[in-house]
Amino acid sequence: MDSGLLYDNDLKADFSGRGEFELYFPQSATVEPRLVWQLDLVGGALETDLRYMYLRRRRENGHFTMGRQPVSWSYGAMINLLDYGLGIEDLGEETITPGIDGLRWHRSLGGGRNLQLITSFPGLGSESEDLASKLDELGYGLRLRLPGSGYDLSFNLSYQPIKINKVDENGNDSDFEDDNLVRAGMTYNRDIGDLGSYGSVGYFHQQNTQEDDFMLQLGIDYSWIVGGYNGYGGRQVLLQAEYFRFLQQNFNAGQLAALQIGGGEAERNTTEVDATEEFNIFGGGDLLTVNLVTSLDYFTDLGVVMMMETEEQQAVLVPYYISDLGGGLELRVDSRVYGNREGDFNSGIAAGLTYYF
């Protein structure tokens, strides 16, 4: 459950809630079924949906999964633009795990190396009548992961049908048109002494419009101890920062976030992500993201997320506080401040309780 206040010339109140129910099946040595039902309360309306519903067939050298399932091509980045969906990992201790309706084959190649092949069905709920139309709506993905001594390297390739929001001559939304998005790239992570480094390079291409772009991303993560004596009794501070840029300014992360391939499901309500969507912080060609967090004690974390988009000169600052109250109850308090070069200013605060049982 979350409740909050947002100030934007006037004061607005908001309340939302989420519940998940999982049905556990008898254990099997070869087949793993999973069923997770999700309920969301937003704006006074209750929405229900299946979050996961799949069968996974395990083998000695990998597994094959069929149905609605989570897919993550992570490599340590907070914002992963080369994921099959838009992946967000541990940003302000929140995670979005992209999911798909489709088939996934995972093959182990030994030594931590593996190959993934994906076919997704984003058009199963569409009004397409003929088989040819449904086949045109299939998406495909391939990931080859090649970890080595002190590094982890992956090559990603995806082809996905998308709908582009058309705008009329007055700047108003008019209609959607079909297109196909191709993404190809490489991701890496590697430790350099005590400093963790990671990044990616990618090529993005829209088939019908013939627009394309190149993306570069660099990131670091580092931790240190504050206070204490000779490294004992102090508090650990974690810093992660990353920057990405589209070189030709033809694409931005907002376009990818709007795709919602497979419906990328949040692990829980995400104030940081909501802020980026509401204030369009993803709308420019580059983005600097910083996450700084420390543990006040074994049960409480205090952190801040900062996002800055330099092309449109806009920024969001999101301090957050998380405390384990015991008995399966967790308290989270978020506040946020947004501003841009036009002088637009918004601020808000939200508090949420999560109960695990």
C-alpha positions as a printed Julia matrix, in Angstrom:
357×3 Matrix{Float64}:
  0.0     0.0     0.0
  1.3     3.46   -0.89
 -0.05    6.9    -0.16
  1.51   10.21   -1.08
  1.26   13.94   -1.72
  2.53   15.78   -4.8
  2.83   19.55   -5.1
  2.4    21.02   -8.6
  0.88   24.51   -8.12
 -1.67   22.73   -5.94
 -1.59   19.75   -3.59
 -2.59   16.33   -4.94
 -3.13   13.15   -2.93
 -2.69    9.63   -4.22
 -3.28    6.11   -2.95
 -2.38    2.81   -4.56
 -1.96   -0.81   -3.6
 -0.67   -4.08   -4.97
 -1.04   -7.7    -4.06
  0.49  -10.9    -5.39
 -0.69  -14.44   -4.79
  1.35  -17.46   -5.83
  0.05  -21.0    -6.08
  2.71  -23.57   -5.23
  2.65  -26.91   -7.03
  4.13  -30.28   -6.03
  7.84  -30.54   -6.75
  8.99  -32.31   -9.9
 12.52  -33.25  -10.93
 12.01  -32.23  -14.56
  9.03  -29.87  -14.88
  8.63  -26.62  -12.91
  5.18  -24.97  -13.1
  4.58  -21.46  -11.75
  1.44  -19.36  -11.35
  1.44  -15.84   -9.86
 -1.71  -13.68   -9.8
 -1.38   -9.9    -9.45
 -3.85   -7.26   -8.27
 -3.33   -3.5    -8.59
 -5.38   -0.71   -7.04
 -4.77    2.53   -8.97
 -7.02    5.59   -8.98
 -9.75    3.73   -7.13
 -9.95    0.98   -9.79
 -8.92   -2.6    -9.13
 -7.07   -4.36  -11.94
 -6.16   -8.04  -11.97
 -3.79   -9.93  -14.22
 -1.57  -12.98  -14.41
  1.98  -11.94  -13.63
  3.62  -15.3   -14.35
  2.15  -18.5   -15.72
  4.61  -20.89  -17.25
  5.94  -24.44  -17.49
  9.7   -24.93  -17.35
 11.28  -28.16  -18.52
 14.72  -28.62  -16.98
 17.53  -30.63  -18.49
 21.12  -31.27  -17.56
 22.42  -28.63  -19.97
 19.68  -25.99  -19.6
 15.92  -25.52  -19.7
 12.99  -24.66  -21.94
 10.2   -22.35  -20.68
  6.76  -21.81  -22.21
  4.21  -19.18  -21.09
  4.26  -15.8   -19.33
  7.72  -15.64  -17.77
 10.37  -13.21  -16.46
 13.3   -12.42  -18.76
 16.42  -10.59  -17.6
 19.58   -9.92  -19.62
 21.27   -8.08  -16.76
 24.94   -7.12  -16.52
 24.96   -4.84  -13.46
 23.52   -1.67  -15.04
 20.71    0.19  -13.3
 19.09    1.01  -16.67
 19.52   -1.69  -19.31
 18.54   -0.5   -22.8
 19.73   -3.74  -24.42
 17.5    -5.97  -22.3
 14.73   -7.75  -24.2
 12.41   -5.33  -22.39
 13.52   -2.19  -20.56
 15.33   -3.6   -17.51
 15.74   -1.54  -14.33
 17.82   -3.18  -11.61
 18.29   -2.08   -8.0
 17.6     1.59   -8.72
 16.79    2.95   -5.29
 16.45   -0.7    -4.19
 13.67   -1.19   -6.74
 13.71   -3.6    -9.67
 11.75   -4.05  -12.88
 12.01   -7.54  -14.33
 10.9    -7.56  -17.97
  8.52  -10.39  -18.81
  7.22  -11.93  -22.01
  4.44  -14.16  -23.28
  6.31  -16.71  -25.32
  9.02  -19.36  -25.47
 12.57  -19.27  -24.1
 15.37  -21.77  -24.57
 18.38  -21.54  -22.24
 21.42  -23.66  -23.05
 24.46  -23.93  -20.77
 27.78  -24.02  -22.65
 29.93  -24.7   -19.58
 32.16  -22.37  -17.55
 29.28  -19.96  -16.94
 28.77  -19.45  -20.68
 25.23  -19.8   -22.0
 22.97  -19.12  -24.96
 19.37  -17.86  -24.81
 16.83  -17.87  -27.63
 13.44  -16.13  -27.23
 10.22  -15.92  -29.2
  7.58  -13.57  -27.76
  3.91  -13.11  -28.62
  2.95   -9.47  -27.88
  0.08   -9.71  -30.37
 -1.85  -12.63  -28.88
 -4.38  -10.24  -27.38
 -4.8    -8.26  -30.58
 -7.75   -8.33  -32.95
 -5.74   -9.92  -35.76
 -7.79  -12.68  -37.36
 -5.45  -14.35  -39.81
 -2.37  -16.39  -38.95
 -0.08  -14.26  -41.16
 -0.89  -11.13  -39.15
 -0.15  -12.91  -35.89
  3.16  -14.22  -37.24
  4.13  -10.67  -38.17
  3.67   -9.71  -34.51
  6.21  -12.22  -33.18
  9.37  -10.93  -31.52
 12.75  -12.67  -31.44
 15.79  -12.41  -29.21
 19.22  -13.97  -28.82
 21.8   -13.56  -26.07
 25.25  -15.14  -25.91
 27.02  -14.74  -22.56
 30.79  -15.35  -22.41
 32.22  -14.74  -18.92
 35.97  -15.04  -18.44
 38.64  -14.43  -15.82
 37.69  -11.15  -14.15
 35.17  -10.06  -16.76
 31.71  -10.85  -18.14
 30.86  -10.25  -21.79
 27.49  -10.62  -23.56
 26.21  -10.13  -27.1
 22.51   -9.28  -27.48
 20.28   -9.21  -30.55
 16.52   -8.57  -30.64
 13.82   -7.93  -33.25
 10.46   -6.74  -31.95
  7.27   -5.31  -33.5
  6.36   -1.94  -31.98
  3.65    0.68  -32.29
  4.75    4.27  -32.88
  2.59    7.06  -31.54
  1.86    9.41  -34.47
  1.49   13.15  -33.87
 -0.58   15.45  -36.08
  0.44   18.9   -37.35
 -0.84   20.51  -34.14
  1.34   18.31  -31.96
 -1.54   16.16  -30.71
 -1.55   12.36  -30.56
 -3.45   11.08  -33.58
 -2.93    7.36  -34.11
 -0.48    4.48  -33.9
  1.45    2.93  -36.74
  3.23   -0.43  -36.8
  6.98   -0.7   -37.08
  9.78   -3.08  -36.12
 12.71   -2.32  -33.84
 16.08   -4.03  -34.19
 18.63   -3.76  -31.39
 22.13   -5.24  -31.45
 24.86   -4.65  -28.92
 27.51   -5.8   -26.51
 27.57   -5.46  -22.7
 30.42   -5.99  -20.26
 31.36   -5.71  -16.61
 34.79   -5.93  -15.02
 36.42   -5.11  -11.69
 39.37   -2.72  -11.75
 40.88   -3.15   -8.31
 38.18   -2.13   -5.83
 36.22   -0.29   -8.53
 33.54   -2.07  -10.53
 33.08   -0.97  -14.12
 30.48   -1.87  -16.74
 29.0    -0.56  -19.93
 27.45   -1.28  -23.3
 27.49   -0.28  -26.94
 24.41   -0.72  -29.08
 22.86   -0.12  -32.49
 19.14    0.7   -32.77
 17.15    0.63  -36.03
 13.47    1.18  -36.87
 12.65   -0.8   -39.96
  9.88    1.25  -41.6
 11.06    4.76  -40.78
 14.71    3.79  -41.44
 15.78    5.76  -38.36
 18.83    4.42  -36.55
 21.19    5.41  -33.77
 24.22    4.3   -31.77
 24.22    4.17  -27.96
 27.18    4.27  -25.57
 26.95    3.58  -21.83
 29.57    3.71  -19.06
 29.03    2.86  -15.41
 30.92    2.4   -12.15
 30.13    1.06   -8.69
 32.21    1.46   -5.53
 31.77    0.9    -1.79
 33.62    2.09    1.3
 33.3     2.13    5.1
 32.49    5.32    7.01
 33.26    5.52   10.73
 34.23    2.6    12.93
 37.76    1.55   13.86
 40.16   -0.05   11.36
 37.23   -0.95    9.15
 35.13   -2.46   11.94
 31.86   -1.11   13.28
 31.43    1.46   10.49
 28.7     1.9     7.91
 29.08    0.72    4.36
 28.31    3.29    1.68
 27.47    2.12   -1.84
 27.81    4.39   -4.88
 26.7     3.52   -8.4
 26.74    5.95  -11.31
 26.15    5.5   -15.03
 25.76    7.62  -18.12
 24.39    6.75  -21.54
 24.05    8.76  -24.73
 22.48    8.26  -28.15
 25.07    9.7   -30.53
 22.7    10.83  -33.3
 19.84   11.88  -30.98
 17.31    9.87  -33.03
 16.35    7.63  -30.08
 15.85    8.01  -26.36
 15.07    5.74  -23.41
 11.52    7.07  -23.24
 10.72    5.45  -26.58
 11.98    2.11  -25.3
 10.14    2.46  -21.98
  6.9     3.1   -23.87
  7.21   -0.22  -25.7
  6.4    -2.24  -22.55
  7.47   -5.41  -24.31
  5.81   -8.3   -22.51
  4.56   -5.83  -19.89
  7.82   -5.56  -17.86
  6.53   -6.07  -14.33
  7.81   -4.14  -11.33
  8.83   -6.13   -8.26
  6.95   -3.51   -6.23
  5.7     0.04   -6.68
  8.57    2.12   -8.03
  8.61    5.79   -7.08
 11.81    6.39   -9.06
 10.38    4.82  -12.21
  7.06    6.6   -11.79
  8.96    9.86  -11.51
 10.86    9.26  -14.73
  7.63    8.52  -16.61
  5.64   11.41  -15.13
  8.31   14.02  -15.76
  9.67   12.44  -18.99
 13.23   12.37  -17.63
 13.88    9.61  -20.2
 12.84   11.91  -23.05
 16.27   13.23  -24.02
 19.18   11.63  -25.81
 21.31   11.14  -22.7
 20.91   10.47  -18.99
 23.17   10.52  -15.93
 21.95    8.33  -13.05
 23.51    8.21   -9.56
 22.42    5.98   -6.68
 23.98    6.5    -3.23
 22.87    4.36   -0.27
 24.04    3.43    3.22
 22.74    1.1     5.94
 21.94    2.91    9.17
 21.69   -0.46   10.92
 20.87   -4.07   10.02
 17.24   -3.15    9.34
 17.33    0.36    7.84
 18.68    1.82    4.59
 18.91    5.48    3.62
 19.66    6.54    0.05
 19.16    9.02   -2.74
 18.73    8.67   -6.51
 19.64   11.54   -8.83
 18.76   11.58  -12.55
 19.87   14.37  -14.85
 19.1    14.74  -18.55
 21.41   17.34  -20.05
 19.78   17.89  -23.48
 16.54   19.23  -21.99
 18.3    20.29  -18.75
 15.94   18.52  -16.37
 16.63   16.6   -13.17
 14.9    14.48  -10.54
 16.17   13.98   -6.98
 14.63   11.07   -5.04
 15.7    10.49   -1.4
 14.35    7.22    0.08
 14.21    5.5     3.46
 13.51    1.78    3.94
 13.07    0.06    7.29
 12.26   -3.54    8.22
  9.71   -3.22   11.03
  9.7    -6.93   11.76
  6.92   -9.46   11.4
  7.11   -9.3     7.59
  6.28   -5.56    7.54
  8.46   -3.07    5.65
  8.16    0.72    5.63
  9.33    2.83    2.69
  9.28    6.63    2.53
 10.15    8.45   -0.72
 10.3    12.1    -1.59
 11.13   13.66   -4.93
 11.99   17.03   -6.38
 11.89   17.78  -10.13
 12.98   20.83  -12.07
 13.87   21.87  -15.63
 15.21   24.87  -17.53
 11.68   26.22  -18.17
 11.27   26.69  -14.44
  8.77   23.85  -13.97
  9.01   22.54  -10.43
  7.32   19.58   -8.73
  7.84   17.98   -5.35
  6.16   15.19   -3.47
  6.41   12.66   -0.69
  5.01    9.14   -0.44
  4.94    6.45    2.23
  4.28    2.77    1.7
  3.85   -0.36    3.8
  4.6    -3.79    2.37
  3.62   -6.99    4.17
  5.23  -10.3     3.22
  3.67  -13.58    4.32
